[in-house]
XYZ file of C-alpha atoms in Angstrom:
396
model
C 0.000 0.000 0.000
C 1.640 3.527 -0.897
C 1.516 6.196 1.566
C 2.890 9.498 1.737
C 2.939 12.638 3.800
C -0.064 14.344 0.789
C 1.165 17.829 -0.014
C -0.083 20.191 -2.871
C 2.858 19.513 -5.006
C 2.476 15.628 -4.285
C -0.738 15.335 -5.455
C -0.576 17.794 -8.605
C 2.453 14.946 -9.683
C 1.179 12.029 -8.602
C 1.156 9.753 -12.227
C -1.070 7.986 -13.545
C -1.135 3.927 -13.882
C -0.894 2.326 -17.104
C -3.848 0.655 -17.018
C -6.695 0.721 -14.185
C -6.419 2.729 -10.994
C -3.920 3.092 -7.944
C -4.385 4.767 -4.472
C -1.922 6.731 -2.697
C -3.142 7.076 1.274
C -2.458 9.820 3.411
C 0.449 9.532 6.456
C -1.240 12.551 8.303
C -4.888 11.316 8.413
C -5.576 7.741 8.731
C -8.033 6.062 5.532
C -7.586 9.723 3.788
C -6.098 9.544 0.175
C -6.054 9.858 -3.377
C -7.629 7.598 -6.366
C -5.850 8.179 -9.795
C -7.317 6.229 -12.952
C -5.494 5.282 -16.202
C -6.382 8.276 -17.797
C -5.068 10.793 -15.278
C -8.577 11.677 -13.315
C -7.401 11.898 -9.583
C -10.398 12.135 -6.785
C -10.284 12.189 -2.883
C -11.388 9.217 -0.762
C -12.194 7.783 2.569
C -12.148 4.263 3.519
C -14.181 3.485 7.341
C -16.190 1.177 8.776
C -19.255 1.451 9.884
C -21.186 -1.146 11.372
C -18.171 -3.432 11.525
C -18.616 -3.170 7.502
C -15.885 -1.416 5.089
C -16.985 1.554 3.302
C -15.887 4.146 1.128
C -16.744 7.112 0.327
C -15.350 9.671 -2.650
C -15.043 13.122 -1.126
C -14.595 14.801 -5.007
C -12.452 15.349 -7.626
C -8.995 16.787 -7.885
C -8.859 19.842 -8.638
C -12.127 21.216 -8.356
C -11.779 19.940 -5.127
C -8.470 21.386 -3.311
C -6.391 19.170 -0.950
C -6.756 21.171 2.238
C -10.683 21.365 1.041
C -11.150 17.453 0.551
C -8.824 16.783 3.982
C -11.141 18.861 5.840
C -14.272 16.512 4.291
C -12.396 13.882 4.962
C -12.293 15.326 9.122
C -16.075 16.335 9.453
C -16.966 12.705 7.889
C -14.989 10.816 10.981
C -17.261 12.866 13.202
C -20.356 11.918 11.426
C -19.379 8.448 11.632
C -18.464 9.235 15.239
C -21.967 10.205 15.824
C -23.000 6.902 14.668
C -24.288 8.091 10.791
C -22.830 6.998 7.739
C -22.148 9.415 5.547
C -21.552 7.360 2.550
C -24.994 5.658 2.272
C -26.117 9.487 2.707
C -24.566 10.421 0.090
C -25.766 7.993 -2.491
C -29.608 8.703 -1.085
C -29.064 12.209 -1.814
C -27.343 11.537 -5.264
C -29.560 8.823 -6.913
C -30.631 10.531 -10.301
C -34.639 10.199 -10.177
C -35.904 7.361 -12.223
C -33.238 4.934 -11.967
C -32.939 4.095 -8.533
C -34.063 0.057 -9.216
C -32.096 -2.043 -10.861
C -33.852 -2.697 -14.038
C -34.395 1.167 -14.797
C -30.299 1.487 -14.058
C -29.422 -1.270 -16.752
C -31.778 0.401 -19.082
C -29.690 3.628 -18.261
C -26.392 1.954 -18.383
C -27.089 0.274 -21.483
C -28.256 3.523 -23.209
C -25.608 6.494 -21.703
C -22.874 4.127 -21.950
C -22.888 0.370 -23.515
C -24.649 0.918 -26.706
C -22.525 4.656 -27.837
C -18.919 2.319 -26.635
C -20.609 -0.391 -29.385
C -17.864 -2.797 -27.696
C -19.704 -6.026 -27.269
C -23.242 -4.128 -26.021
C -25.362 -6.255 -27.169
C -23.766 -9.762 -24.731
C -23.511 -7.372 -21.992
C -27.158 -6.815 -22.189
C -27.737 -10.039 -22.508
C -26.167 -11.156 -19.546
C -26.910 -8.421 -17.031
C -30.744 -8.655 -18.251
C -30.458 -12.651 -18.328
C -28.677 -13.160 -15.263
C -28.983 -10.585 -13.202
C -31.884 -8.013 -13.719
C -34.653 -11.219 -13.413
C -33.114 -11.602 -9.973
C -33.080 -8.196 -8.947
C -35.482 -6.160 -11.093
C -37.134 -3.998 -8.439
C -33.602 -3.757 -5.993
C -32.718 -0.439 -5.318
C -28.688 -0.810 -6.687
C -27.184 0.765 -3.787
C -28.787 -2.479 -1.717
C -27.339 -5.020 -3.859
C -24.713 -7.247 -1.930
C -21.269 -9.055 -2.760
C -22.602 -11.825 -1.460
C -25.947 -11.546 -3.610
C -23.515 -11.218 -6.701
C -21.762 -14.517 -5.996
C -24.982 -16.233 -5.362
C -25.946 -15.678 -9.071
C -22.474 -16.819 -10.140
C -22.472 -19.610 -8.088
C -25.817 -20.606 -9.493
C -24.118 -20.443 -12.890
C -21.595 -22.223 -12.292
C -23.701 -25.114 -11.287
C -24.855 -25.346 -14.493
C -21.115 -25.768 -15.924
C -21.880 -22.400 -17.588
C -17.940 -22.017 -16.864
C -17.251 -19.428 -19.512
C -20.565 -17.500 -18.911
C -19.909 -17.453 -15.495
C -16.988 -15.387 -16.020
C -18.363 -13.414 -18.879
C -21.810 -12.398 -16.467
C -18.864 -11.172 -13.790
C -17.618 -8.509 -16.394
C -20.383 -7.583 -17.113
C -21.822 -7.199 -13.624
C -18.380 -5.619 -12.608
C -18.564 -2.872 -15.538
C -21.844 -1.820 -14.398
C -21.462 -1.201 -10.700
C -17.807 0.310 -11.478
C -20.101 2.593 -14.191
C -22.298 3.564 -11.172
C -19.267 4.273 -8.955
C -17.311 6.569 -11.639
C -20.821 8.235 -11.802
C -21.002 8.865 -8.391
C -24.212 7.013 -7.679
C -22.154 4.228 -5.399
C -19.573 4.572 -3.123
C -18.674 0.990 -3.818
C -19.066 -2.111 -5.888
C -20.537 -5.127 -4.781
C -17.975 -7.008 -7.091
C -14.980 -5.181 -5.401
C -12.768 -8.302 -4.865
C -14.518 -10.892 -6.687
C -12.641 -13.295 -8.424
C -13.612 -15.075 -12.036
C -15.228 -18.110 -10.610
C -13.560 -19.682 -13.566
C -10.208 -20.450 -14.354
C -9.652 -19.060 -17.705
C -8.123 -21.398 -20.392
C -5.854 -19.943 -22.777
C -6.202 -21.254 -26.131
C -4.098 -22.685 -28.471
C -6.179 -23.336 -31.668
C -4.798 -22.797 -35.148
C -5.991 -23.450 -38.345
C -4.617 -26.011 -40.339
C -3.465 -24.992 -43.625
C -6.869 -27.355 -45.180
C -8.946 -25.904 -42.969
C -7.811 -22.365 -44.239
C -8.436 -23.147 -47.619
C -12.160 -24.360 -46.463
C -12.944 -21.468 -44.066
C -11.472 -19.024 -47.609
C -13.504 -20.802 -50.009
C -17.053 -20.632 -47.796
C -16.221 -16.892 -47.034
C -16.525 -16.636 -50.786
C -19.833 -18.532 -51.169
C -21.197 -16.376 -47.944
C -20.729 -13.368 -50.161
C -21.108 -9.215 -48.824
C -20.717 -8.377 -45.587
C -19.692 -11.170 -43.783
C -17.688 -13.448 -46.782
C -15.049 -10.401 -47.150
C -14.932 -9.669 -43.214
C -13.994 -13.054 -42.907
C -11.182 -12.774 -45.581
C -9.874 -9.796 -44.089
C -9.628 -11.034 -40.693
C -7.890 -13.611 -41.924
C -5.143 -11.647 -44.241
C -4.745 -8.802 -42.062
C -4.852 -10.605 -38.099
C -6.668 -7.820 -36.824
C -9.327 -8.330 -34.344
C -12.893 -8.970 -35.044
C -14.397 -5.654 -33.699
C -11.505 -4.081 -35.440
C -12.319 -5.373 -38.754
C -16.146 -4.659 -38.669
C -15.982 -1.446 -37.403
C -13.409 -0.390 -40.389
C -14.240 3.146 -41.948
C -13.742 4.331 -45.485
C -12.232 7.530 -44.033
C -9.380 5.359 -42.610
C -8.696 3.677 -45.393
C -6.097 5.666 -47.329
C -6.324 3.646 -50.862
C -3.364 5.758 -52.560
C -1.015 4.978 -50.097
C -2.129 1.551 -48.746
C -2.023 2.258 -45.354
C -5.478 1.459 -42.834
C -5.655 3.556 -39.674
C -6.808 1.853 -37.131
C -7.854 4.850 -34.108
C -7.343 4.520 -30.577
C -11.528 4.414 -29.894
C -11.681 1.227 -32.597
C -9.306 -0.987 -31.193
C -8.569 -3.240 -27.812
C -5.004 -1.186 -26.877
C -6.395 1.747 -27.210
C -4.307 3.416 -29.659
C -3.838 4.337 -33.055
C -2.410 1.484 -35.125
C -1.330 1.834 -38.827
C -1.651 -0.958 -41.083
C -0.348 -1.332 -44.304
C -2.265 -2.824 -46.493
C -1.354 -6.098 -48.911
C -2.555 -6.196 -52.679
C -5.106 -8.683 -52.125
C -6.392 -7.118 -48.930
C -6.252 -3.553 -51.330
C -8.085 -5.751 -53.876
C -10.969 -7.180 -51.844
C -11.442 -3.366 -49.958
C -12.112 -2.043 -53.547
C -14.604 -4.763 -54.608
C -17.236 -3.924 -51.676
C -19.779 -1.936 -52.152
C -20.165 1.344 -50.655
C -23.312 1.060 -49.361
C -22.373 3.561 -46.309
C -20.380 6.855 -46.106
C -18.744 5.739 -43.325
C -18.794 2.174 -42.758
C -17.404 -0.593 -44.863
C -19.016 -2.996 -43.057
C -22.828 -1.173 -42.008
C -25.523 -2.846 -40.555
C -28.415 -2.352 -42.185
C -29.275 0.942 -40.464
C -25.557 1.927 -42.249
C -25.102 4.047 -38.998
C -23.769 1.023 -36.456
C -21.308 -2.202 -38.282
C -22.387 -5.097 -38.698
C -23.454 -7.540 -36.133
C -25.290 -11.056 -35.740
C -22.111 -12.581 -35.780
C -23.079 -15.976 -34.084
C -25.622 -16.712 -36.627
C -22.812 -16.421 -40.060
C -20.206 -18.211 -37.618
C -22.689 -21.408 -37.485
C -23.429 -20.928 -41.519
C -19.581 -20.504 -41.994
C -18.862 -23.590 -40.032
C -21.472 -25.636 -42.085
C -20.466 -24.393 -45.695
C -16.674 -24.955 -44.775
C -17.515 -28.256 -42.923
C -14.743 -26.560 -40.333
C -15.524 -26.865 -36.675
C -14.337 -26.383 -33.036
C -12.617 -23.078 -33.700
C -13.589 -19.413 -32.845
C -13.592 -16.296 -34.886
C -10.739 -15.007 -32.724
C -8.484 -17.846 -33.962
C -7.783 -16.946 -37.151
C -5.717 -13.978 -35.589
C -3.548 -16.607 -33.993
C -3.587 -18.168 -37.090
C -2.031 -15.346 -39.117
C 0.533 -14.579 -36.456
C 1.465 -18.433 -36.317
C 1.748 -18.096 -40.082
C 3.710 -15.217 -40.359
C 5.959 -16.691 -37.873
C 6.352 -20.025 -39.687
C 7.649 -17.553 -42.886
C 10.665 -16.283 -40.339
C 9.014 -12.602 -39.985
C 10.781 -11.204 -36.830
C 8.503 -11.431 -33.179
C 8.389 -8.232 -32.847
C 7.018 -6.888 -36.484
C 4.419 -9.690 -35.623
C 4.068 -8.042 -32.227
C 3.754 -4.139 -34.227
C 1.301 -6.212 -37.162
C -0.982 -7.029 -34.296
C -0.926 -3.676 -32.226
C 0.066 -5.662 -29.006
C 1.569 -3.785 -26.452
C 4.654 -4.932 -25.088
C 8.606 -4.402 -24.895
C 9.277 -2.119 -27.352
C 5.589 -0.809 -28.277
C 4.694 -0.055 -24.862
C 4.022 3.207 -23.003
C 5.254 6.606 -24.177
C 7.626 4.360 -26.699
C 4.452 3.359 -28.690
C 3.601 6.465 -29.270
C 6.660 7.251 -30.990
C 6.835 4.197 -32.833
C 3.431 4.542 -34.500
C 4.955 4.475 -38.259
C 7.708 2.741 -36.980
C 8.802 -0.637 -38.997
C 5.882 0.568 -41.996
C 8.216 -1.322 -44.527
C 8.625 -4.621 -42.262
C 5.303 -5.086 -41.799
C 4.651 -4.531 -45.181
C 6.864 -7.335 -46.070
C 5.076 -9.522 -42.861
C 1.744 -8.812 -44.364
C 2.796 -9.051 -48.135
C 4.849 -12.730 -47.690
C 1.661 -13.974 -45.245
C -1.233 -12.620 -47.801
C 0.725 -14.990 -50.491
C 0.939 -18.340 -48.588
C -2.927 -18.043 -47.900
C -3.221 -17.214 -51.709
C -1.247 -19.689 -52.563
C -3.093 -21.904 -50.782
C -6.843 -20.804 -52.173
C -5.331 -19.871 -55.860
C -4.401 -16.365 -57.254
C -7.314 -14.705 -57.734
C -9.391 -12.764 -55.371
C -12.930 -13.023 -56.237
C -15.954 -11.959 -54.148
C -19.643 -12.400 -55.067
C -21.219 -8.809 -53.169
């Protein structure tokens, strides 16, 4: 636990973590300190107990909120809690926005202010949370809801060897009540502390090179949207999500290059791609039935979804099974490895963030090794054409 005598000048250069949030407590006055997030936002907290119970409570945000101000909230909340009040659960009485008090109303909420814009996996996570969680608790007011409540609904899972749901329905859970803290409707989350109830397995699955040619050959059959997506993911090893929410804007046909930005991708940062002649070739033949989107719904204002359903009609026209979509990533960088390209262009093909590509580094390095990857993508795109024949045809 990091503690330090708080000054001004302390907390004005206290840094911010890499990735998720770190606490630095107060020597002067005891459960005082400071939360800083990832992305730099510091706030004041106080951790108690009250009733023999743990609590917390976020006294506001740096620097709206002065240190001197918050350590003097921090002082006046011991002596409520002295008195024998709490001021936490106070707080969240006197802070619940009107309408959304119950759970159901707050998933609607959650689902609508924050889920749905993100359009990172939205639709599962309402699926779980109103599958598993909001037929539970429907009319619970969410500041009531218990850790142990939570872990009654996973356990119940669980019991059903729903392994992998299990652990899904936790991040899901978890994002919501850490949604409703950073909002300031909950001083904490039930799932503070909960582990996955499921040990995760990594996988290992590759294509073989004849299920390639099979999985190539029904993408072709399957035709505009999803035929092409599939070819793309599978030339380029970029990620699902990645791939479907391409935009013609970011694709710079002149000079081959496919900018992936920091909202569109899993690292969170811009990654440049170039782009191989038969990826160029296949990009060209689509139809531009969106000025935004390559790959639109049929709205043409969100990308394309419903990817289940062309998975199951992919596996049956390819007669390929037991693999996810995810694996032809690992597939490509397996490949590209086989044809001696260096670990780390693999590493800088598939945006990971490690070693050299990490931090402040990454940054810097954002049209770094352009002309290696290049070659990566160039030598890979040939073995799978190789593989499937020359030509690149695609029924829209």
């Amino acid at each position: 636990m990091s503690q330090q005598a708080l000054t001004d000048l302390a907390v004005r250069n206290l840094a911010a973590p890499e990735s998720g949030q770190r606490e630095v407590w107060d020597a002067r006055l005891r459960g005082f300190g400071v939360r800083i997030s990832h992305s730099g936002t510091k706030a004041f907290v106080l951790v108690y107990r009250f009733n023999g119970r743990p609590r917390r409570l976020t006294l506001g945000r740096y620097p709206d909120l002065s240190l001197s101000e918050a350590r003097g909230a921090a002082q006046n909340a011991l002596r409520v809690i002295a008195r024998g009040t709490d001021p936490g659960a106070e707080k969240v009485r006197a802070r619940h926005t009107p309408g959304i008090e119950n759970f159901d109303a707050f998933v609607a909420y959650f689902l609508d202010t924050y889920a749905r814009p993100k359009n990172r996996s939205a639709h599962e996570t309402a699926r779980l949370l109103n599958r598993e969680f909001t037929t539970v608790w429907r009319s619970r007011p969410i500041g009531e809801i218990t850790k142990h409540e939570v872990t009654v609904i996973l356990d119940r899972i669980m019991k059903a060897d729903k392994h992998t749901t299990a652990n899904r329905s936790l991040a899901a859970i978890r994002k919501l009540f850490n949604w409703a803290v950073e909002r300031g409707l909950l001083e904490q989350s039930p799932c503070a502390g909960i582990r996955a109830p499921a040990r995760n397995v990594s996988r290992d699955r590759i294509l073989t090179d004849h299920e390639l040619i099979a999985v190539w050959k029904a993408a072709t059959t399957m035709g505009y949207p999803y035929g092409p997506l599939v070819q793309l993911l599978i030339l380029t090893g970029q990620r699902l999500n990645e791939v479907a929410s391409m935009r013609w804007p970011d694709v710079d046909l002149d000079h081959r290059l496919w900018t992936i930005q920091a909202d569109q991708n899993k690292s969170a940062r811009t990654h440049v791609l170039p782009l191989a002649t038969p990826v160029l070739q296949i990009i060209l033949s689509l139809p531009r039935v969106s000025e935004h989107l390559v790959f639109p719904a049929r709205s043409r204002e969100v990308p394309v979804s419903g990817f289940g359903k062309w998975k199951a009609e992919l596996d049956k026209l390819s007669n390929t099974s037991g693999w996810r979509i995810h694996d032809l990533r690992r597939t490509a960088a397996t490949g590209m490895a086989r044809l001696k390209v260096a670990p780390h262009v693999v590493e800088r093909v598939l945006n990971h963030a490690s070693g050299t590509f990490s931090g402040v580094a990454g940054v810097y390095n954002r049209f770094g090794y352009l002309p290696e990857m290049c070659d990566a993508l160039d030598q890979w795109s040939s073995y799978v054409l190789l593989l499937v024949g020359t030509e690149v045809e695609m029924r829209a």
